[in-house]
């Protein structure tokens, strides 16, 4: 098994473990059995989801958590109906593939200036945002 030079965090909070077989036309299962899904290529009519949908769902959930932490630091609570509609595009240019994303954030009842402060801080602290920073184009839209 090949080792990478990834800096180890001081405290691992959780480790997600999955086994994927068959690539985009395969299946993925988590070690705890809570995830067991069929995979299909984007745009196909087959049963299942694709990696881009899974990434968008994970980023949305994580971003809402980061916004909650940001709001708490401002002595605010997120509205119960807070939502993030994330779009992840799979792009191709000259035979090279890449991703780009848009996060459409709804914070009902929060003024635009405060909503921007919350989303800006969340984008700095969300692990998905950190992982993609400088690697893909990301647009955050406050609705």
PDB file of C-alpha atoms in Angstrom:
ATOM      1  CA  UNK A   1       0.000   0.000   0.000  1.00  0.00           C
ATOM      2  CA  UNK A   2       1.380   3.383  -1.007  1.00  0.00           C
ATOM      3  CA  UNK A   3       1.757   6.038   1.676  1.00  0.00           C
ATOM      4  CA  UNK A   4       1.116   9.743   1.128  1.00  0.00           C
ATOM      5  CA  UNK A   5       2.655  12.690   2.886  1.00  0.00           C
ATOM      6  CA  UNK A   6      -0.612  14.131   4.165  1.00  0.00           C
ATOM      7  CA  UNK A   7      -0.109  15.958   7.457  1.00  0.00           C
ATOM      8  CA  UNK A   8      -1.909  14.050  10.177  1.00  0.00           C
ATOM      9  CA  UNK A   9      -4.468  16.018  12.171  1.00  0.00           C
ATOM     10  CA  UNK A  10      -3.913  16.145  15.908  1.00  0.00           C
ATOM     11  CA  UNK A  11      -7.266  14.559  16.659  1.00  0.00           C
ATOM     12  CA  UNK A  12      -9.242  12.431  14.212  1.00  0.00           C
ATOM     13  CA  UNK A  13     -12.931  12.994  14.946  1.00  0.00           C
ATOM     14  CA  UNK A  14     -14.322  10.493  12.449  1.00  0.00           C
ATOM     15  CA  UNK A  15     -13.092   8.317   9.602  1.00  0.00           C
ATOM     16  CA  UNK A  16     -15.488   7.461   6.786  1.00  0.00           C
ATOM     17  CA  UNK A  17     -14.677   4.101   5.217  1.00  0.00           C
ATOM     18  CA  UNK A  18     -16.185   2.954   1.943  1.00  0.00           C
ATOM     19  CA  UNK A  19     -15.522   0.270  -0.610  1.00  0.00           C
ATOM     20  CA  UNK A  20     -16.396   1.141  -4.188  1.00  0.00           C
ATOM     21  CA  UNK A  21     -16.353  -1.378  -7.013  1.00  0.00           C
ATOM     22  CA  UNK A  22     -17.082  -0.879 -10.702  1.00  0.00           C
ATOM     23  CA  UNK A  23     -16.371   2.866 -10.786  1.00  0.00           C
ATOM     24  CA  UNK A  24     -19.152   5.093 -12.083  1.00  0.00           C
ATOM     25  CA  UNK A  25     -21.257   2.072 -13.048  1.00  0.00           C
ATOM     26  CA  UNK A  26     -20.682   0.182  -9.833  1.00  0.00           C
ATOM     27  CA  UNK A  27     -21.614   0.341  -6.177  1.00  0.00           C
ATOM     28  CA  UNK A  28     -20.342   1.841  -2.962  1.00  0.00           C
ATOM     29  CA  UNK A  29     -20.778   0.536   0.562  1.00  0.00           C
ATOM     30  CA  UNK A  30     -19.674   1.945   3.895  1.00  0.00           C
ATOM     31  CA  UNK A  31     -17.895  -0.231   6.431  1.00  0.00           C
ATOM     32  CA  UNK A  32     -20.728   0.298   8.944  1.00  0.00           C
ATOM     33  CA  UNK A  33     -23.431  -0.699   6.415  1.00  0.00           C
ATOM     34  CA  UNK A  34     -25.258   2.629   6.619  1.00  0.00           C
ATOM     35  CA  UNK A  35     -24.418   3.514   3.015  1.00  0.00           C
ATOM     36  CA  UNK A  36     -25.125   0.982   0.280  1.00  0.00           C
ATOM     37  CA  UNK A  37     -25.755   2.581  -3.096  1.00  0.00           C
ATOM     38  CA  UNK A  38     -25.635   1.873  -6.782  1.00  0.00           C
ATOM     39  CA  UNK A  39     -23.622   4.261  -8.918  1.00  0.00           C
ATOM     40  CA  UNK A  40     -24.316   5.496 -12.429  1.00  0.00           C
ATOM     41  CA  UNK A  41     -22.682   8.012 -14.702  1.00  0.00           C
ATOM     42  CA  UNK A  42     -24.110  11.555 -14.701  1.00  0.00           C
ATOM     43  CA  UNK A  43     -27.017  11.845 -17.096  1.00  0.00           C
ATOM     44  CA  UNK A  44     -27.540   8.105 -17.464  1.00  0.00           C
ATOM     45  CA  UNK A  45     -30.971   6.585 -17.028  1.00  0.00           C
ATOM     46  CA  UNK A  46     -29.657   3.807 -14.827  1.00  0.00           C
ATOM     47  CA  UNK A  47     -30.620   3.272 -11.224  1.00  0.00           C
ATOM     48  CA  UNK A  48     -28.388   4.953  -8.675  1.00  0.00           C
ATOM     49  CA  UNK A  49     -26.557   8.189  -8.037  1.00  0.00           C
ATOM     50  CA  UNK A  50     -23.228   9.619  -9.111  1.00  0.00           C
ATOM     51  CA  UNK A  51     -20.174  10.993  -7.315  1.00  0.00           C
ATOM     52  CA  UNK A  52     -21.074  14.592  -8.163  1.00  0.00           C
ATOM     53  CA  UNK A  53     -24.474  14.264  -6.438  1.00  0.00           C
ATOM     54  CA  UNK A  54     -22.860  12.684  -3.394  1.00  0.00           C
ATOM     55  CA  UNK A  55     -20.256  15.452  -3.239  1.00  0.00           C
ATOM     56  CA  UNK A  56     -22.961  18.142  -3.524  1.00  0.00           C
ATOM     57  CA  UNK A  57     -25.004  16.541  -0.729  1.00  0.00           C
ATOM     58  CA  UNK A  58     -22.004  16.213   1.560  1.00  0.00           C
ATOM     59  CA  UNK A  59     -20.834  19.772   0.921  1.00  0.00           C
ATOM     60  CA  UNK A  60     -24.329  21.173   1.536  1.00  0.00           C
ATOM     61  CA  UNK A  61     -24.670  19.399   4.867  1.00  0.00           C
ATOM     62  CA  UNK A  62     -21.164  20.359   5.990  1.00  0.00           C
ATOM     63  CA  UNK A  63     -21.645  23.992   4.901  1.00  0.00           C
ATOM     64  CA  UNK A  64     -24.842  24.293   6.958  1.00  0.00           C
ATOM     65  CA  UNK A  65     -22.904  22.995   9.967  1.00  0.00           C
ATOM     66  CA  UNK A  66     -20.148  25.564   9.356  1.00  0.00           C
ATOM     67  CA  UNK A  67     -22.756  28.326   9.060  1.00  0.00           C
ATOM     68  CA  UNK A  68     -24.235  27.217  12.390  1.00  0.00           C
ATOM     69  CA  UNK A  69     -20.838  27.563  14.049  1.00  0.00           C
ATOM     70  CA  UNK A  70     -20.303  30.959  12.399  1.00  0.00           C
ATOM     71  CA  UNK A  71     -23.738  32.181  13.503  1.00  0.00           C
ATOM     72  CA  UNK A  72     -23.179  30.956  17.070  1.00  0.00           C
ATOM     73  CA  UNK A  73     -19.955  32.962  17.157  1.00  0.00           C
ATOM     74  CA  UNK A  74     -22.074  36.022  16.301  1.00  0.00           C
ATOM     75  CA  UNK A  75     -24.556  35.121  19.050  1.00  0.00           C
ATOM     76  CA  UNK A  76     -27.159  34.133  16.417  1.00  0.00           C
ATOM     77  CA  UNK A  77     -29.013  30.953  15.564  1.00  0.00           C
ATOM     78  CA  UNK A  78     -29.604  29.759  12.037  1.00  0.00           C
ATOM     79  CA  UNK A  79     -33.256  29.726  10.987  1.00  0.00           C
ATOM     80  CA  UNK A  80     -34.844  26.260  11.167  1.00  0.00           C
ATOM     81  CA  UNK A  81     -35.484  26.415   7.410  1.00  0.00           C
ATOM     82  CA  UNK A  82     -31.886  27.229   6.446  1.00  0.00           C
ATOM     83  CA  UNK A  83     -30.942  25.443   3.241  1.00  0.00           C
ATOM     84  CA  UNK A  84     -28.106  25.122   0.754  1.00  0.00           C
ATOM     85  CA  UNK A  85     -28.868  24.104  -2.811  1.00  0.00           C
ATOM     86  CA  UNK A  86     -25.501  22.964  -4.163  1.00  0.00           C
ATOM     87  CA  UNK A  87     -24.786  22.428  -7.843  1.00  0.00           C
ATOM     88  CA  UNK A  88     -21.612  20.577  -8.803  1.00  0.00           C
ATOM     89  CA  UNK A  89     -20.718  20.591 -12.498  1.00  0.00           C
ATOM     90  CA  UNK A  90     -18.541  17.937 -14.080  1.00  0.00           C
ATOM     91  CA  UNK A  91     -16.691  19.800 -16.841  1.00  0.00           C
ATOM     92  CA  UNK A  92     -14.491  18.764 -19.761  1.00  0.00           C
ATOM     93  CA  UNK A  93     -11.999  20.842 -21.716  1.00  0.00           C
ATOM     94  CA  UNK A  94      -9.483  19.399 -24.152  1.00  0.00           C
ATOM     95  CA  UNK A  95      -9.926  15.897 -22.737  1.00  0.00           C
ATOM     96  CA  UNK A  96      -9.359  17.055 -19.141  1.00  0.00           C
ATOM     97  CA  UNK A  97     -12.078  16.787 -16.501  1.00  0.00           C
ATOM     98  CA  UNK A  98     -12.725  19.184 -13.656  1.00  0.00           C
ATOM     99  CA  UNK A  99     -15.420  20.328 -11.254  1.00  0.00           C
ATOM    100  CA  UNK A 100     -16.996  23.668 -10.486  1.00  0.00           C
ATOM    101  CA  UNK A 101     -19.682  24.478  -7.943  1.00  0.00           C
ATOM    102  CA  UNK A 102     -22.364  26.914  -6.880  1.00  0.00           C
ATOM    103  CA  UNK A 103     -23.818  27.028  -3.366  1.00  0.00           C
ATOM    104  CA  UNK A 104     -27.196  28.782  -3.218  1.00  0.00           C
ATOM    105  CA  UNK A 105     -27.719  29.655   0.449  1.00  0.00           C
ATOM    106  CA  UNK A 106     -31.096  30.480   1.986  1.00  0.00           C
ATOM    107  CA  UNK A 107     -31.051  32.083   5.447  1.00  0.00           C
ATOM    108  CA  UNK A 108     -34.666  33.295   5.832  1.00  0.00           C
ATOM    109  CA  UNK A 109     -35.076  36.244   8.171  1.00  0.00           C
ATOM    110  CA  UNK A 110     -31.381  37.136   8.283  1.00  0.00           C
ATOM    111  CA  UNK A 111     -30.402  40.461   6.722  1.00  0.00           C
ATOM    112  CA  UNK A 112     -28.139  40.302   3.649  1.00  0.00           C
ATOM    113  CA  UNK A 113     -25.073  41.787   5.385  1.00  0.00           C
ATOM    114  CA  UNK A 114     -25.230  39.301   8.255  1.00  0.00           C
ATOM    115  CA  UNK A 115     -25.952  36.426   5.835  1.00  0.00           C
ATOM    116  CA  UNK A 116     -22.837  37.359   3.850  1.00  0.00           C
ATOM    117  CA  UNK A 117     -20.729  37.462   7.018  1.00  0.00           C
ATOM    118  CA  UNK A 118     -22.031  34.013   8.023  1.00  0.00           C
ATOM    119  CA  UNK A 119     -21.407  32.463   4.599  1.00  0.00           C
ATOM    120  CA  UNK A 120     -17.968  34.074   4.263  1.00  0.00           C
ATOM    121  CA  UNK A 121     -16.879  32.624   7.601  1.00  0.00           C
ATOM    122  CA  UNK A 122     -18.455  29.243   6.821  1.00  0.00           C
ATOM    123  CA  UNK A 123     -16.598  29.127   3.496  1.00  0.00           C
ATOM    124  CA  UNK A 124     -13.327  29.669   5.387  1.00  0.00           C
ATOM    125  CA  UNK A 125     -14.014  26.911   7.932  1.00  0.00           C
ATOM    126  CA  UNK A 126     -16.070  24.232   6.124  1.00  0.00           C
ATOM    127  CA  UNK A 127     -13.799  21.230   5.406  1.00  0.00           C
ATOM    128  CA  UNK A 128     -15.280  20.813   1.906  1.00  0.00           C
ATOM    129  CA  UNK A 129     -14.631  24.485   1.127  1.00  0.00           C
ATOM    130  CA  UNK A 130     -11.085  24.136   2.424  1.00  0.00           C
ATOM    131  CA  UNK A 131     -10.495  21.013   0.323  1.00  0.00           C
ATOM    132  CA  UNK A 132     -11.664  22.705  -2.868  1.00  0.00           C
ATOM    133  CA  UNK A 133     -10.134  26.163  -2.290  1.00  0.00           C
ATOM    134  CA  UNK A 134      -7.845  27.055  -5.156  1.00  0.00           C
ATOM    135  CA  UNK A 135      -8.726  23.827  -6.983  1.00  0.00           C
ATOM    136  CA  UNK A 136     -12.160  24.519  -8.458  1.00  0.00           C
ATOM    137  CA  UNK A 137     -14.292  27.569  -9.210  1.00  0.00           C
ATOM    138  CA  UNK A 138     -16.857  28.093  -6.427  1.00  0.00           C
ATOM    139  CA  UNK A 139     -19.634  30.650  -6.328  1.00  0.00           C
ATOM    140  CA  UNK A 140     -21.698  31.314  -3.218  1.00  0.00           C
ATOM    141  CA  UNK A 141     -25.062  32.971  -3.840  1.00  0.00           C
ATOM    142  CA  UNK A 142     -27.186  34.233  -0.976  1.00  0.00           C
ATOM    143  CA  UNK A 143     -30.858  33.975  -1.856  1.00  0.00           C
TER     144      UNK A 143
END
